[in-house]
Short mmCIF file of C-alpha atoms in Angstrom, two decimals:
data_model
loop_
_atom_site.label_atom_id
_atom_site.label_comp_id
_atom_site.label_asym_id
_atom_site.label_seq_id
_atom_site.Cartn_x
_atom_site.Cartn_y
_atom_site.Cartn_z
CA UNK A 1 21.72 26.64 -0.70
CA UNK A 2 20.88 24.59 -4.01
CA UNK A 3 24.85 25.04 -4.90
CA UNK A 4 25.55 23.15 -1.61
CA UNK A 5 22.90 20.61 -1.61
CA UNK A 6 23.96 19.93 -5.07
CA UNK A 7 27.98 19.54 -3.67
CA UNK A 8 26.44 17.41 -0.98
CA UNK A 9 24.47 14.96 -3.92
CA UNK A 10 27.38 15.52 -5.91
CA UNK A 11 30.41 14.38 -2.46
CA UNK A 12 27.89 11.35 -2.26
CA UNK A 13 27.58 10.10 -5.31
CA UNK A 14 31.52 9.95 -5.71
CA UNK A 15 32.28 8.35 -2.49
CA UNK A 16 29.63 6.10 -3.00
CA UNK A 17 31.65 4.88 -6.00
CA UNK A 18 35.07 4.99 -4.99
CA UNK A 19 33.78 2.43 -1.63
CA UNK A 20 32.77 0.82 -3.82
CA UNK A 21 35.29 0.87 -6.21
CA UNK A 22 38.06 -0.02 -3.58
CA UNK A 23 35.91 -2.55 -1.89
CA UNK A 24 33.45 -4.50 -3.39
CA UNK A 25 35.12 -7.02 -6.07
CA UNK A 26 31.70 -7.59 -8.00
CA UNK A 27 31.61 -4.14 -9.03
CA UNK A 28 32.15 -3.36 -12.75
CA UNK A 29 31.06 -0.79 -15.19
CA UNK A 30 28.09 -2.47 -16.25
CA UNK A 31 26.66 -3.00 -12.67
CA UNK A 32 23.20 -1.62 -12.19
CA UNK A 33 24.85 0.58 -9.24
CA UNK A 34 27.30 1.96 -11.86
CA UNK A 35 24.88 2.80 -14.34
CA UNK A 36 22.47 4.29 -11.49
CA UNK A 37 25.25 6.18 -10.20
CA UNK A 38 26.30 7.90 -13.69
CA UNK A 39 22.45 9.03 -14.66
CA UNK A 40 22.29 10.06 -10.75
CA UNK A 41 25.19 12.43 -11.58
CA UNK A 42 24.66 13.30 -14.96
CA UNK A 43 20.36 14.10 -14.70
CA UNK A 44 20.25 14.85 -11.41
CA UNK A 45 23.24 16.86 -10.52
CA UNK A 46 25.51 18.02 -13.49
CA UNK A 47 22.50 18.97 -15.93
CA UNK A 48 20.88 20.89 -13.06
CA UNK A 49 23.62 23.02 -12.45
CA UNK A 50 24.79 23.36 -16.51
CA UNK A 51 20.88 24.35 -16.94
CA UNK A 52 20.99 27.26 -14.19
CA UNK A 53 23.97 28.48 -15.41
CA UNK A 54 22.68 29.10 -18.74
CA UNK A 55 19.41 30.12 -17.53
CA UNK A 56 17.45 27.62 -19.26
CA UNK A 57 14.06 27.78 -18.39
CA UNK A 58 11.96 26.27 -21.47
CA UNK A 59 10.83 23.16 -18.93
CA UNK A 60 9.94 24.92 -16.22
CA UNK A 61 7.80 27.32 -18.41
CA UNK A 62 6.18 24.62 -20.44
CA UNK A 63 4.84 22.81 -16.97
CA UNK A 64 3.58 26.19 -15.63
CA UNK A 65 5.88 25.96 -12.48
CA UNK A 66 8.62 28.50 -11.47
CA UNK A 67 10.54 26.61 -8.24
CA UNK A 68 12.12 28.61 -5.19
CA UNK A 69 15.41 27.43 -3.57
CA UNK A 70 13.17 25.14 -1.18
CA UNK A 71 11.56 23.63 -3.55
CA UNK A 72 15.07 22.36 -5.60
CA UNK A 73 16.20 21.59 -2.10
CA UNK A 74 14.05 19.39 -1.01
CA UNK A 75 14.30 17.75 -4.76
CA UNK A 76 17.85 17.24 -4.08
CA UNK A 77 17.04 15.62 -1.01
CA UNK A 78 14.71 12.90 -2.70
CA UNK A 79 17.28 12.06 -4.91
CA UNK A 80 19.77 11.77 -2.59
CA UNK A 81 17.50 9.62 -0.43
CA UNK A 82 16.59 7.36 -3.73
CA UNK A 83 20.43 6.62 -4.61
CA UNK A 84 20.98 6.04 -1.05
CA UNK A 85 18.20 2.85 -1.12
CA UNK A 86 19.02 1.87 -4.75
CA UNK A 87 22.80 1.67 -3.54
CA UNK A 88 21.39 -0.39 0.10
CA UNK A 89 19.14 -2.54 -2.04
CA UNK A 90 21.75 -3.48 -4.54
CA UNK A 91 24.47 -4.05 -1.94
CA UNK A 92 22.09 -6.61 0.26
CA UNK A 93 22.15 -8.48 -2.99
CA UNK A 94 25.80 -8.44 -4.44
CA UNK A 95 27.53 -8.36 -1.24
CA UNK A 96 30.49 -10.54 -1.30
CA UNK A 97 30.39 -11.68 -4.89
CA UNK A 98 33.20 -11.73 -7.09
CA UNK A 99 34.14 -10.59 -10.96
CA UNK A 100 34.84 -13.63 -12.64
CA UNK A 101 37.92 -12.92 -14.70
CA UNK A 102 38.40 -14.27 -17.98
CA UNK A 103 37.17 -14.29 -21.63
CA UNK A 104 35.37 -16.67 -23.16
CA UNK A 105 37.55 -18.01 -25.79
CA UNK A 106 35.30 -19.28 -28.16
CA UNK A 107 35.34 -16.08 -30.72
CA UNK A 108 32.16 -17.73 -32.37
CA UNK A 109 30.37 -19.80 -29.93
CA UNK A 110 27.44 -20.97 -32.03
CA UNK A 111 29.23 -22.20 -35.00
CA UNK A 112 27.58 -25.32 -34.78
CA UNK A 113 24.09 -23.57 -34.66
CA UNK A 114 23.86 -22.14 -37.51
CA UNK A 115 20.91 -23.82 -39.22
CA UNK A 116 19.13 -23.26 -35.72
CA UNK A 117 20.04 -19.14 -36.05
CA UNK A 118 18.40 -19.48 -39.44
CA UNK A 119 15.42 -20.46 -38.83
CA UNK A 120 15.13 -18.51 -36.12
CA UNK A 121 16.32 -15.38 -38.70
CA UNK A 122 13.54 -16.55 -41.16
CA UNK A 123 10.97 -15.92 -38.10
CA UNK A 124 11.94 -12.39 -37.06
CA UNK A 125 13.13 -10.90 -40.04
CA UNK A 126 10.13 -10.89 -42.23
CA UNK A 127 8.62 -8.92 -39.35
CA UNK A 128 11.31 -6.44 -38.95
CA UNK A 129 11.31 -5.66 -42.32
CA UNK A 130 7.78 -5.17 -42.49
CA UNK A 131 8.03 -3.35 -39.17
CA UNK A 132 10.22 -1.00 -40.05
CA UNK A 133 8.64 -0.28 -43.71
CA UNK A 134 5.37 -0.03 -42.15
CA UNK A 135 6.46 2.77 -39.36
CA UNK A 136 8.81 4.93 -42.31
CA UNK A 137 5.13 5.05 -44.24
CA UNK A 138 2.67 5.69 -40.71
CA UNK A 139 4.78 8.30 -39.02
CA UNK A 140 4.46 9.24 -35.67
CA UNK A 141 1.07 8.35 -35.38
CA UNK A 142 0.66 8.73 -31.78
CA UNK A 143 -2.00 11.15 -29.70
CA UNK A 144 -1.32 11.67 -25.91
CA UNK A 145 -4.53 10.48 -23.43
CA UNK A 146 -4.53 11.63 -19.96
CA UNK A 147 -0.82 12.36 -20.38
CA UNK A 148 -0.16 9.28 -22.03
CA UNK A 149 1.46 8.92 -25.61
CA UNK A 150 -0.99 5.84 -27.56
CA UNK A 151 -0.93 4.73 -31.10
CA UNK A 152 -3.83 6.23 -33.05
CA UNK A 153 -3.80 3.85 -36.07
CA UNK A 154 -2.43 0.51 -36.49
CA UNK A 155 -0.80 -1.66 -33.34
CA UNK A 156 1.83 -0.36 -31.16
CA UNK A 157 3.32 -4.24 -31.36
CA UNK A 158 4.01 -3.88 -35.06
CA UNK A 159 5.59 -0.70 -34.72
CA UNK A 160 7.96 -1.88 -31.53
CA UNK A 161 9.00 -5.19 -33.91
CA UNK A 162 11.35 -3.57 -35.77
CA UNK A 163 13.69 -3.46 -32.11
CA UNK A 164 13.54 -7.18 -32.58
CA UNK A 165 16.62 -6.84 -35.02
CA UNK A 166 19.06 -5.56 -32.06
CA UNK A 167 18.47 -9.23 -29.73
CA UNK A 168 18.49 -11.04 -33.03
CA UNK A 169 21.60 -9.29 -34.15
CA UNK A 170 24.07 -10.29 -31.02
CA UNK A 171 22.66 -14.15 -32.11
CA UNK A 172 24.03 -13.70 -35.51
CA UNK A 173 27.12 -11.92 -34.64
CA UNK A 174 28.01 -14.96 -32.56
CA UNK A 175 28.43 -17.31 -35.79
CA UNK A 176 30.97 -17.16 -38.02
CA UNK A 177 29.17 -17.79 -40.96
CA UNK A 178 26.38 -15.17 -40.40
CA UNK A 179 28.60 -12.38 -38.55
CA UNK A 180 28.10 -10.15 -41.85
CA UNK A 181 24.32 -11.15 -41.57
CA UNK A 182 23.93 -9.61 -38.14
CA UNK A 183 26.25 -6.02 -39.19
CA UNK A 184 24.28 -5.71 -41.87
CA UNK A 185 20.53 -6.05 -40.26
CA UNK A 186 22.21 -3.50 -37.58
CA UNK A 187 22.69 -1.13 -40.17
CA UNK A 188 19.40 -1.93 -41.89
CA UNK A 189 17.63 -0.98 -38.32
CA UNK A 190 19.86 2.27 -37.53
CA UNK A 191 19.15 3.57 -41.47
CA UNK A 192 15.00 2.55 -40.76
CA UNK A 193 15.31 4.00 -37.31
CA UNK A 194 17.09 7.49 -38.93
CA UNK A 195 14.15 7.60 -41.72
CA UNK A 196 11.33 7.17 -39.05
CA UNK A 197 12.87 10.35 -37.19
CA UNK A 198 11.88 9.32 -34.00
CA UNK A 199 12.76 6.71 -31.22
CA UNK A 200 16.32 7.84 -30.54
CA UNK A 201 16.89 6.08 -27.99
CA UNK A 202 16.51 2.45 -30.25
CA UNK A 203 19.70 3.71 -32.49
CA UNK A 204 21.37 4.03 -29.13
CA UNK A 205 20.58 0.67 -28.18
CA UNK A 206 21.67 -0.37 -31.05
CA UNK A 207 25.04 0.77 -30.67
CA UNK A 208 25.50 0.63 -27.15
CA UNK A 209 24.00 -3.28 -26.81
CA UNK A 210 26.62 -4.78 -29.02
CA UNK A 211 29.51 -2.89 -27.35
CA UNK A 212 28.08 -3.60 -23.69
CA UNK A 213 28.19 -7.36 -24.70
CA UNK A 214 31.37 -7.20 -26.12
CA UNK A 215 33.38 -5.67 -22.92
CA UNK A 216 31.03 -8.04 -21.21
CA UNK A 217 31.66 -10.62 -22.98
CA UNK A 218 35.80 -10.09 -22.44
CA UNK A 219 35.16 -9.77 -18.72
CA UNK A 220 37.00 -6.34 -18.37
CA UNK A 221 35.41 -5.25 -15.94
CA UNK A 222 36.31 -1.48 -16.22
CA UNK A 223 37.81 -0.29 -19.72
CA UNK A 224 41.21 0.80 -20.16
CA UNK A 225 42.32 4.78 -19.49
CA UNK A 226 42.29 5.06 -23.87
CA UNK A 227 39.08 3.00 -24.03
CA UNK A 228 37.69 5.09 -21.67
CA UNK A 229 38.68 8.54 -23.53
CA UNK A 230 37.27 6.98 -26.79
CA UNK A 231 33.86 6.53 -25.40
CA UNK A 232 34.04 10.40 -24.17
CA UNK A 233 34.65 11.45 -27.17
CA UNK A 234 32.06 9.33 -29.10
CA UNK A 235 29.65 10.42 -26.92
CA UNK A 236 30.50 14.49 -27.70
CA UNK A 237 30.61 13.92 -30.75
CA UNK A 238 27.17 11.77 -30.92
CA UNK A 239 25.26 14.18 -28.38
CA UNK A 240 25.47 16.58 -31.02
CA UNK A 241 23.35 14.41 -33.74
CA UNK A 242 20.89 13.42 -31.13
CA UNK A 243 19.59 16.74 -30.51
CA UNK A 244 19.36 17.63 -33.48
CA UNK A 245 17.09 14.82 -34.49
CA UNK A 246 15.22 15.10 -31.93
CA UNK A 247 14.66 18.78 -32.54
CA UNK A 248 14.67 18.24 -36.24
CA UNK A 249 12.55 14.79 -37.17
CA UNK A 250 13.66 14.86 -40.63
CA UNK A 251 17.22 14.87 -39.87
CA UNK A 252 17.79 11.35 -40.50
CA UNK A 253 15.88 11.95 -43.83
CA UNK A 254 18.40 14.77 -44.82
CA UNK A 255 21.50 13.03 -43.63
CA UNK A 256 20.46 10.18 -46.22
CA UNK A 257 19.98 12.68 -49.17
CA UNK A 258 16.11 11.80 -49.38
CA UNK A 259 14.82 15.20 -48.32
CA UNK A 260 16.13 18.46 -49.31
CA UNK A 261 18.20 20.38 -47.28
CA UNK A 262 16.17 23.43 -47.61
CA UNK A 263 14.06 21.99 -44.97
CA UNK A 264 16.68 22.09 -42.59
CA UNK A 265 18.59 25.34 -43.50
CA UNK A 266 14.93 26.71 -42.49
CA UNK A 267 14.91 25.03 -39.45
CA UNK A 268 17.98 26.40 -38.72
CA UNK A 269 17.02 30.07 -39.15
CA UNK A 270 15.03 29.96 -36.13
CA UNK A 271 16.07 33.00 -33.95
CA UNK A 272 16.21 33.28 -30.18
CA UNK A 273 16.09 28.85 -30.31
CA UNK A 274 18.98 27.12 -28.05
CA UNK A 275 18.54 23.58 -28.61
CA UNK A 276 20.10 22.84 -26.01
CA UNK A 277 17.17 24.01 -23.70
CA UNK A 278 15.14 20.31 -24.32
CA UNK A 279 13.43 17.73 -22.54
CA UNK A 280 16.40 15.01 -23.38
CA UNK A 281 17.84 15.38 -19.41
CA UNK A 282 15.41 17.17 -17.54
CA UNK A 283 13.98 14.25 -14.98
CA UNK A 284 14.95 16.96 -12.36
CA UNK A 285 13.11 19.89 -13.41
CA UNK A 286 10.31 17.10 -13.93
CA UNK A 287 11.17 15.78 -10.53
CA UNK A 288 10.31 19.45 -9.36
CA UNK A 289 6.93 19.55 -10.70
CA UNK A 290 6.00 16.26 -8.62
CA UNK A 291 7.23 17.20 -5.90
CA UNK A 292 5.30 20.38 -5.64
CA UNK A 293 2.00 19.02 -7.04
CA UNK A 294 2.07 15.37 -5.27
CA UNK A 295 0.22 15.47 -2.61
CA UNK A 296 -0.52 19.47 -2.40
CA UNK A 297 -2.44 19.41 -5.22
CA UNK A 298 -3.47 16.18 -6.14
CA UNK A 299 -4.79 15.55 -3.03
CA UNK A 300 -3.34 11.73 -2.45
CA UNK A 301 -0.53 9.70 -3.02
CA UNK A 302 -0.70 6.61 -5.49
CA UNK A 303 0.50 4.01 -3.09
CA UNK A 304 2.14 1.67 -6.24
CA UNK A 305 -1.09 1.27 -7.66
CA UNK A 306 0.68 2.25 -11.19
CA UNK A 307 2.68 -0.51 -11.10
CA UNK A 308 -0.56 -2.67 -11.73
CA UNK A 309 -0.75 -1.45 -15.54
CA UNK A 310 2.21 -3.68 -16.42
CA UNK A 311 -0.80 -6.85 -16.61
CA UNK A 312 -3.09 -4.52 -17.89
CA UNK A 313 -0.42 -3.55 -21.15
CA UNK A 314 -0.35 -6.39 -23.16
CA UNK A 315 -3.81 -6.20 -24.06
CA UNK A 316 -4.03 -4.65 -27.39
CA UNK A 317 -6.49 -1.79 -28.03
CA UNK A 318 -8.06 -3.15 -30.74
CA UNK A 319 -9.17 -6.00 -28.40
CA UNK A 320 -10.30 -3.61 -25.54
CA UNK A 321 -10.81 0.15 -27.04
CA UNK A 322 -11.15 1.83 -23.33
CA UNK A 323 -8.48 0.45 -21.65
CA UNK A 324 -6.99 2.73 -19.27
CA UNK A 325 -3.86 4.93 -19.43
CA UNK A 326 -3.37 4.42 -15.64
CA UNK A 327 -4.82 3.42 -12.36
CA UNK A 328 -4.08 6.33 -10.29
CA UNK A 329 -7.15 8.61 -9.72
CA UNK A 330 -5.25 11.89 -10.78
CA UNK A 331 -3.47 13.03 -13.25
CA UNK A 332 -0.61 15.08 -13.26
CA UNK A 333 -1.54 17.25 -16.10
CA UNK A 334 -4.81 18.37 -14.15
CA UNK A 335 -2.09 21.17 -12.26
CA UNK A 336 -0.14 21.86 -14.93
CA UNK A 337 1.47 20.58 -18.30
CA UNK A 338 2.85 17.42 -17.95
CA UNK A 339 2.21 15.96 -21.11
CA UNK A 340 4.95 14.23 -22.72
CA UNK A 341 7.32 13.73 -19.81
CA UNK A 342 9.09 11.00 -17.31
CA UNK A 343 8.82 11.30 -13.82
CA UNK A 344 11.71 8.85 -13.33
CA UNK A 345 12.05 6.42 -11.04
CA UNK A 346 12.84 8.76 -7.77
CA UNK A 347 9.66 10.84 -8.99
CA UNK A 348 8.19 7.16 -9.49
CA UNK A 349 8.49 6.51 -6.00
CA UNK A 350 6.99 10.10 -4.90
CA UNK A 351 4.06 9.87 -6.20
CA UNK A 352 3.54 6.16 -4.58
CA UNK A 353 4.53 7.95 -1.17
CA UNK A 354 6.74 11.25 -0.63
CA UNK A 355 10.28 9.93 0.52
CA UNK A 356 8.59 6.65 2.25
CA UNK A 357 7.73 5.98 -1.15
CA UNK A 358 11.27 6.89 -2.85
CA UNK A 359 12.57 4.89 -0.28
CA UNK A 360 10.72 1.45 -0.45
CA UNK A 361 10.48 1.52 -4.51
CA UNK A 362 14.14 2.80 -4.93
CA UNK A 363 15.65 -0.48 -2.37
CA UNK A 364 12.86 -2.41 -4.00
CA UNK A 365 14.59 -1.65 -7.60
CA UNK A 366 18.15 -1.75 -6.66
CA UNK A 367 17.63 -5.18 -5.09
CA UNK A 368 15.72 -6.43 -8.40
CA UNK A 369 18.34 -5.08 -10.59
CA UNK A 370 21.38 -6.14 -8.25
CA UNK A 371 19.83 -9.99 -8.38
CA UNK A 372 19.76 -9.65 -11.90
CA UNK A 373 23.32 -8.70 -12.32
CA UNK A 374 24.36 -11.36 -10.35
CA UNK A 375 22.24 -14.19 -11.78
CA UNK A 376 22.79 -13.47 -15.19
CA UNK A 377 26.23 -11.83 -14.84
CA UNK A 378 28.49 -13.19 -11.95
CA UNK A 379 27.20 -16.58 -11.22
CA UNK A 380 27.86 -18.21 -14.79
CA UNK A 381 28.95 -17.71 -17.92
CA UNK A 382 25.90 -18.25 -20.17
CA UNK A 383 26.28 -16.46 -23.35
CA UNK A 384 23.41 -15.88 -24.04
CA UNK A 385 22.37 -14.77 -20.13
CA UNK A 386 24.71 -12.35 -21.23
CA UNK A 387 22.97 -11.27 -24.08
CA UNK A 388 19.85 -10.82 -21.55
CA UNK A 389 22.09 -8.90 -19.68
CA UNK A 390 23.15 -6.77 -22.08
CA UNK A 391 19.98 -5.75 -22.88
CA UNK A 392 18.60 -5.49 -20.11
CA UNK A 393 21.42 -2.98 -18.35
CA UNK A 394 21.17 -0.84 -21.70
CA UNK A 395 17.20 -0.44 -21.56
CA UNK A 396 17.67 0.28 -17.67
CA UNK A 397 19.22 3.92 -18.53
CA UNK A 398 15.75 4.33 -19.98
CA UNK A 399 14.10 2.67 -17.25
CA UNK A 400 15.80 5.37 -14.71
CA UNK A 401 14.23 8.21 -16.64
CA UNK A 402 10.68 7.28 -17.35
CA UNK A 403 10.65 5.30 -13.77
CA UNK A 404 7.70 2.80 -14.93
CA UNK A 405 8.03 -0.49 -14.77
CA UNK A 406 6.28 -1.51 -17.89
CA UNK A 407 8.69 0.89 -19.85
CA UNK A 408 11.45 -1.50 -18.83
CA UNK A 409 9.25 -5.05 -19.27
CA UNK A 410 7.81 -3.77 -22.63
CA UNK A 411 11.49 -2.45 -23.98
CA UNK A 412 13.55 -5.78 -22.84
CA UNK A 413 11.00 -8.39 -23.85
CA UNK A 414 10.50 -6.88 -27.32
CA UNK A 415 14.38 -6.61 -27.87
CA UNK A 416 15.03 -10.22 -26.23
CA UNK A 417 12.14 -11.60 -28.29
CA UNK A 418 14.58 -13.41 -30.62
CA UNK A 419 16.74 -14.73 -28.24
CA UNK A 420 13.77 -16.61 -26.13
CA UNK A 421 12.49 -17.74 -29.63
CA UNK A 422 16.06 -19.63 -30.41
CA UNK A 423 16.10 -20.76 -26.01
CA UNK A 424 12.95 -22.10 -26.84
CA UNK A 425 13.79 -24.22 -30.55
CA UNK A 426 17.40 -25.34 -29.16
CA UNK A 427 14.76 -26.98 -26.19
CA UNK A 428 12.24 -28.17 -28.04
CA UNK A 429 13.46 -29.09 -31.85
CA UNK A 430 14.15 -32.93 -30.93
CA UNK A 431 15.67 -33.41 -34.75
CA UNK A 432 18.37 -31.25 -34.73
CA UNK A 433 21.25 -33.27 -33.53
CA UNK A 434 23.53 -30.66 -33.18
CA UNK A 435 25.33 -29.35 -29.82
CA UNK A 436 24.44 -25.88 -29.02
CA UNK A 437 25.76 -25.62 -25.79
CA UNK A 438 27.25 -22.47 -24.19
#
């Protein structure tokens, strides 16, 4: 039965794509729905099935949990019911919109704002550096509290400010004279990012941002057949590298010759370890655990009250020492050993309300990311809206997974930061007589 209801996730999920595909002239690979629809199939579907056929059973083990078919079922079931509302919400939205075709053909748009990216350069990169020296030095300082990973020393702003250099890096690529400028703070980030050995995800951003934008940017609004392939590939080959650092925290170190490899060839003697068996995919094993604990065990449902914490996370600890880690009256590591993990956004919506609640949060979300999309994406031709974009559909992937909504306002804002600061001076700085228009 788990085989089938996974054929049945899997059968809608396609056609859901190829309708549609065929039908709907607004959607393109970087749609919300698209990007939905590929971590729907990949985390909820293909991983599943890859990690049962293997017999990997490290999650499950680690929460305390060991699921029977009706369990998986019925966590197929919510998933298939969030897709279903993401897809409704997004459509209600987009419906009837077109792809604008066309490039933008201005190669360096902001030419003529080059003293404007400078001094917007000379704001964010002192931090950056300092950022990123500062985290290398702290380490991953961070203790978990009711679940919840917090910084133990220092501020959790200064160690996020180093992301700054990906939203101020598609700014500099976008002038001639500082294109070199913005490759080489890229690579500056990735190398700081590899020595701090943890935050994968960032040195994914900061590939995947710049090539979003770039496709984007072109208006193709699906790659080519080779394109395609090429991204396939670069992925194998990548996925390799990124569990292995994330196994391995001192990868990055070793790669760069600053550690010795000793330190790795014992890592690597480890018997009986597939690697493999992580926590990198598993929102549906995690997805399990909810299910069965929310409300059996907890007792309740959380109505949305989580959602509150996103006014409640800007103030900094140091300001207010016993700020909470969340609203919601139970925790999900009082049944088991849930420390660490992302409920994702369909497990998001459980908690708020069994499948009423997957329902109403997952049309809720598709409808807020489908107005985004077509604000920012279809309706003009902004650069630096596109930028926004950009951004914003990259950091959604890791929206999907952890399914709170401050992970997605705290990872866009901090990685946007530089392009608000230059909106903001090209408004305001009266003396600068030069055009910056997009």
């Amino acid at each position: 039965m788990f085989i089938l209801s996974a054929f049945l996730n899997f059968s809608i999920c396609v056609t859901i794509f190829l309708v549609f595909l065929k039908y709907e002239k607004s959607f393109s690979v970087y749609s919300p729905l698209f990007a939905y629809l590929a971590f729907h199939l990949f985390v909820f579907i293909l991983w599943p099935l890859i990690s049962g056929a293997y017999g990997y059973s490290k999650i499950y083990d680690k929460m305390g949990i060991s699921p029977n078919n009706s369990l998986l079922i019925r966590t197929h079931c919510a998933t298939l019911v969030g897709l279903l509302f993401f897809t409704i919400g997004y459509y209600l939205v987009t419906a009837g919109r077109n792809w604008t075709r066309g490039s933008f053909e201005k190669k360096f748009p902001l030419d003529n704002s080059f003293s404007l990216l400078v001094i917007v350069l000379s704001l964010c990169f002192p931090l950056i550096l300092y950022s990123i020296v500062y985290s290398v030095r702290a380490g991953h300082n961070v203790s978990f509290v009711d679940g919840k990973g917090i910084v133990e020393q220092g501020s959790g702003y200064l160690l996020d400010a180093q992301n700054m250099a990906i939203g101020m890096s598609l700014l500099l690529l976008l002038c001639r004279s500082s294109f070199k400028i913005g490759v080489s703070l890229l690579v500056v980030f990735i190398i700081g990012r590899m020595l701090q050995g943890y935050g994968r995800q960032m040195l994914l951003f900061a590939i995947l941002v710049p090539i979003v934008f770039y496709f984007l940017r072109k208006r193709i609004r699906f790659p080519s057949t080779r394109v395609g392939l090429v991204i396939v590939l670069s992925v194998l080959l990548v996925y390799p590298a990124f569990v292995a650092l994330g196994a391995f925290r001192d990868g990055g170190k070793v790669l760069l010759g600053l550690k010795d490899e000793s330190s790795y060839a014992e890592f690597r003697r480890k018997d009986g370890v597939d690697y493999r068996d992580n926590q990198d995919f598993a929102n549906f094993q995690y997805l399990t655990y909810i299910i069965d604990t929310v409300p059996d065990l907890s007792g309740d449902y959380s109505y949305g009250i989580q959602h509150l914490m996103v006014f409640l996370e800007p103030v900094p600890r140091k300001i207010w020492p016993e700020k909470p880690t969340s609203l919601v009256e139970w925790n999900l590591n009082d049944y088991g050993n849930f420390l660490g993990l992302t409920p994702s956004m369909v497990g998001d919506g459980w908690m708020s309300g069994g499948f009423i609640g997957v329902s109403v949060t997952m049309l809720i979300w598709g409808a807020f990311s489908g107005m985004i999309y077509r604000h920012w994406c279809l309706d003009n031709g902004n650069l630096l809206q596109l930028i926004l974009y950009s951004i914003f559909i990259t950091v959604s992937i890791i929206w999907y997974r952890d399914g709170e909504v401050t992970s997605l306002v705290k990872k866009f804002l901090i990685l946007s930061l530089p392009v608000f600061i230059f909106v903001l001076l090209r408004c305001g700085w009266k003396l600068l007589k030069v055009d910056v228009k997009l």
